[in-house]
Amino acid sequence: MKPAPADITPGAANREAEAGSGGAGEADGAAPHVPGRGPLTCGRRPGMEARGELRVGFVGAGRMAQGVARGAVRAGKVKAANILASAPSDRNLGAFQDLGCRTTHCNSEVLQHCTLVFLATKPHLLPGVLQEISPAITRDHIIVSVAAGVTLQALQQLLPAGTKVLRVMPNLPCMVQEGAVVFARGSCAGEQEAALLKSLLSACGLCEETPESYIDIHTGVSGSGVAYVYLFAEALAEGAVKMGMPSALANKIAAQTLLGAAKMILETGEHPAKLRSDVSTPGGTTIHALHELEKGALRATVMNAVEVATVRARELGKR
């Protein structure tokens, strides 16, 4: 039976956040509940580090927050008991409780117990959440925003002067430690903070530091891109079903085909066009199938999808 989080009335920003639940930057924000112990009182400020162990917090407990937490715990980067997640309701906290993490309904409590804090709320809720937690932020904190489209400049304007802030964009496969993550630093975050974040997020898959301008592009190609791949996998499997293969087997083979193809790109270092050419023998089945895909404008359609998702991410940052 899951332990229930402490019964603390969240702030106004938390109550509004309860309406959001979904993908990147999901809002769901928690006096922390410690499995097997009573709830800690919201407002108490114990030491943020115990015996030099890293304590990681999440303001927002949606899928992206869950994916980062699960990857870090599975890789042994941080103990589950040293993770504290906040959310306005119990809806998303169960995943953290199942992992062995602590949960709370008080956002400020996360700042009082953790030094590395991920802001995983929906973009339009972030200003209100930052206003709520800013009094608890110190120069010891490292703030990491997962909110799509919210720039470092905007974050630095909303946070106390001198705050060490970084912006990161993960994707859903972080939940199985096969994610693709990029991040950029704010003006007060240095090499030490970047190294710490990269070490933690490398447990979730590929992690690269990039210029901030790449982050919205990453949203278009990878954050949203996993959905394009799922759609392609679905179509691939349905084609097999149409030709007589059982659905369960078709889905499994389609997924393994995508996994194997992706692994070959990464491990061989070859351009995808070269690998595609290697499969396409003259007059064979593959070249005939590729012709159909080209007639359907698959290449241009996917490029357009990346473009509109990137533009949308930039629009979100201007709100």
Short mmCIF file of N, CA and C in Angstrom, two decimals, residues 166-228:
data_model
loop_
_atom_site.label_atom_id
_atom_site.label_comp_id
_atom_site.label_asym_id
_atom_site.label_seq_id
_atom_site.Cartn_x
_atom_site.Cartn_y
_atom_site.Cartn_z
N LEU A 166 20.22 26.34 -14.60
CA LEU A 166 20.48 25.69 -15.87
C LEU A 166 19.14 25.31 -16.48
N ARG A 167 19.14 25.20 -17.79
CA ARG A 167 17.93 24.82 -18.51
C ARG A 167 18.18 23.49 -19.20
N VAL A 168 17.26 22.56 -19.06
CA VAL A 168 17.47 21.21 -19.58
C VAL A 168 16.22 20.76 -20.33
N MET A 169 16.41 19.95 -21.35
CA MET A 169 15.29 19.35 -22.05
C MET A 169 15.54 17.86 -22.22
N PRO A 170 14.87 17.04 -21.42
CA PRO A 170 14.96 15.59 -21.57
C PRO A 170 13.87 15.09 -22.52
N ASN A 171 13.77 13.78 -22.67
CA ASN A 171 12.63 13.22 -23.38
C ASN A 171 12.15 11.97 -22.64
N LEU A 172 11.02 11.44 -23.06
CA LEU A 172 10.35 10.39 -22.29
C LEU A 172 11.18 9.11 -22.11
N PRO A 173 11.99 8.69 -23.09
CA PRO A 173 12.79 7.47 -22.87
C PRO A 173 13.80 7.56 -21.73
N CYS A 174 13.92 8.71 -21.10
CA CYS A 174 14.71 8.78 -19.86
C CYS A 174 14.17 7.79 -18.83
N MET A 175 12.89 7.46 -18.94
CA MET A 175 12.27 6.54 -17.99
C MET A 175 12.86 5.14 -18.08
N VAL A 176 13.47 4.82 -19.24
CA VAL A 176 14.11 3.51 -19.39
C VAL A 176 15.61 3.68 -19.63
N GLN A 177 16.15 4.81 -19.21
CA GLN A 177 17.58 5.12 -19.31
C GLN A 177 18.11 5.11 -20.74
N GLU A 178 17.24 5.47 -21.69
CA GLU A 178 17.64 5.58 -23.09
C GLU A 178 17.20 6.92 -23.66
N GLY A 179 17.23 7.95 -22.82
CA GLY A 179 16.78 9.26 -23.24
C GLY A 179 17.84 10.02 -24.00
N ALA A 180 17.44 11.17 -24.51
CA ALA A 180 18.35 12.13 -25.14
C ALA A 180 18.11 13.47 -24.45
N VAL A 181 19.14 14.00 -23.82
CA VAL A 181 19.00 15.20 -22.98
C VAL A 181 20.03 16.23 -23.41
N VAL A 182 19.60 17.49 -23.52
CA VAL A 182 20.54 18.59 -23.72
C VAL A 182 20.30 19.64 -22.64
N PHE A 183 21.34 20.38 -22.31
CA PHE A 183 21.19 21.43 -21.30
C PHE A 183 22.11 22.60 -21.60
N ALA A 184 21.75 23.75 -21.03
CA ALA A 184 22.56 24.97 -21.17
C ALA A 184 22.62 25.66 -19.82
N ARG A 185 23.69 26.43 -19.60
CA ARG A 185 23.91 27.08 -18.31
C ARG A 185 23.47 28.54 -18.34
N GLY A 186 23.02 29.01 -17.17
CA GLY A 186 22.82 30.43 -16.97
C GLY A 186 24.14 31.10 -16.63
N SER A 187 24.13 32.41 -16.47
CA SER A 187 25.36 33.17 -16.30
C SER A 187 26.08 32.87 -14.98
N CYS A 188 25.35 32.40 -13.97
CA CYS A 188 25.97 32.14 -12.66
C CYS A 188 26.30 30.67 -12.44
N ALA A 189 25.98 29.81 -13.38
CA ALA A 189 26.29 28.39 -13.27
C ALA A 189 27.64 28.13 -13.94
N GLY A 190 28.52 27.45 -13.23
CA GLY A 190 29.87 27.20 -13.74
C GLY A 190 30.11 25.76 -14.12
N GLU A 191 31.39 25.44 -14.30
CA GLU A 191 31.79 24.09 -14.71
C GLU A 191 31.35 23.04 -13.69
N GLN A 192 31.44 23.38 -12.42
CA GLN A 192 31.10 22.40 -11.38
C GLN A 192 29.61 22.02 -11.46
N GLU A 193 28.75 23.01 -11.62
CA GLU A 193 27.32 22.74 -11.71
C GLU A 193 26.99 21.96 -12.99
N ALA A 194 27.65 22.33 -14.10
CA ALA A 194 27.41 21.63 -15.36
C ALA A 194 27.86 20.18 -15.27
N ALA A 195 29.01 19.95 -14.64
CA ALA A 195 29.53 18.58 -14.50
C ALA A 195 28.61 17.74 -13.62
N LEU A 196 28.10 18.33 -12.54
CA LEU A 196 27.19 17.61 -11.66
C LEU A 196 25.92 17.22 -12.39
N LEU A 197 25.35 18.16 -13.14
CA LEU A 197 24.11 17.88 -13.86
C LEU A 197 24.34 16.83 -14.94
N LYS A 198 25.44 16.96 -15.66
CA LYS A 198 25.71 15.98 -16.74
C LYS A 198 25.93 14.58 -16.16
N SER A 199 26.60 14.49 -15.03
CA SER A 199 26.81 13.19 -14.39
C SER A 199 25.49 12.57 -14.00
N LEU A 200 24.59 13.38 -13.47
CA LEU A 200 23.29 12.87 -13.03
C LEU A 200 22.44 12.45 -14.22
N LEU A 201 22.38 13.31 -15.25
CA LEU A 201 21.50 13.04 -16.37
C LEU A 201 22.05 12.00 -17.34
N SER A 202 23.35 11.77 -17.30
CA SER A 202 23.92 10.71 -18.15
C SER A 202 23.38 9.35 -17.76
N ALA A 203 22.86 9.25 -16.53
CA ALA A 203 22.22 8.01 -16.10
C ALA A 203 20.93 7.75 -16.86
N CYS A 204 20.41 8.79 -17.52
CA CYS A 204 19.14 8.68 -18.25
C CYS A 204 19.35 8.41 -19.73
N GLY A 205 20.59 8.39 -20.19
CA GLY A 205 20.88 8.18 -21.61
C GLY A 205 21.93 9.15 -22.10
N LEU A 206 21.80 9.59 -23.35
CA LEU A 206 22.72 10.57 -23.93
C LEU A 206 22.47 11.94 -23.29
N CYS A 207 23.53 12.61 -22.86
CA CYS A 207 23.40 13.95 -22.28
C CYS A 207 24.50 14.84 -22.82
N GLU A 208 24.12 15.97 -23.41
CA GLU A 208 25.08 16.88 -24.02
C GLU A 208 24.80 18.32 -23.58
N GLU A 209 25.87 19.07 -23.28
CA GLU A 209 25.71 20.51 -23.06
C GLU A 209 25.78 21.20 -24.41
N THR A 210 24.85 22.12 -24.65
CA THR A 210 24.76 22.79 -25.95
C THR A 210 24.49 24.28 -25.74
N PRO A 211 24.62 25.09 -26.79
CA PRO A 211 24.11 26.46 -26.72
C PRO A 211 22.61 26.43 -26.46
N GLU A 212 22.11 27.44 -25.77
CA GLU A 212 20.68 27.45 -25.44
C GLU A 212 19.81 27.43 -26.69
N SER A 213 20.28 27.99 -27.78
CA SER A 213 19.48 28.05 -29.01
C SER A 213 19.13 26.66 -29.54
N TYR A 214 19.89 25.64 -29.12
CA TYR A 214 19.62 24.28 -29.59
C TYR A 214 18.49 23.61 -28.82
N ILE A 215 18.12 24.15 -27.66
CA ILE A 215 17.19 23.44 -26.80
C ILE A 215 15.80 23.33 -27.42
N ASP A 216 15.31 24.41 -28.02
CA ASP A 216 13.99 24.34 -28.66
C ASP A 216 14.03 23.41 -29.88
N ILE A 217 15.17 23.37 -30.57
CA ILE A 217 15.32 22.43 -31.69
C ILE A 217 15.29 21.00 -31.17
N HIS A 218 15.96 20.78 -30.03
CA HIS A 218 15.94 19.46 -29.41
C HIS A 218 14.51 19.05 -29.05
N THR A 219 13.72 20.02 -28.60
CA THR A 219 12.31 19.73 -28.31
C THR A 219 11.61 19.21 -29.56
N GLY A 220 11.88 19.85 -30.70
CA GLY A 220 11.25 19.45 -31.95
C GLY A 220 11.71 18.11 -32.48
N VAL A 221 13.00 17.81 -32.31
CA VAL A 221 13.54 16.58 -32.89
C VAL A 221 13.49 15.39 -31.94
N SER A 222 13.55 15.65 -30.63
CA SER A 222 13.66 14.54 -29.68
C SER A 222 12.58 14.55 -28.61
N GLY A 223 12.34 15.72 -28.00
CA GLY A 223 11.29 15.78 -26.99
C GLY A 223 9.95 15.37 -27.57
N SER A 224 9.57 16.01 -28.69
CA SER A 224 8.36 15.61 -29.41
C SER A 224 8.64 14.45 -30.36
N GLY A 225 9.90 14.31 -30.75
CA GLY A 225 10.27 13.31 -31.75
C GLY A 225 9.95 11.88 -31.39
N VAL A 226 9.94 11.57 -30.09
CA VAL A 226 9.59 10.19 -29.72
C VAL A 226 8.17 9.86 -30.18
N ALA A 227 7.28 10.86 -30.19
CA ALA A 227 5.92 10.60 -30.65
C ALA A 227 5.89 10.29 -32.14
N TYR A 228 6.76 10.95 -32.91
CA TYR A 228 6.81 10.65 -34.34
C TYR A 228 7.26 9.20 -34.54
#
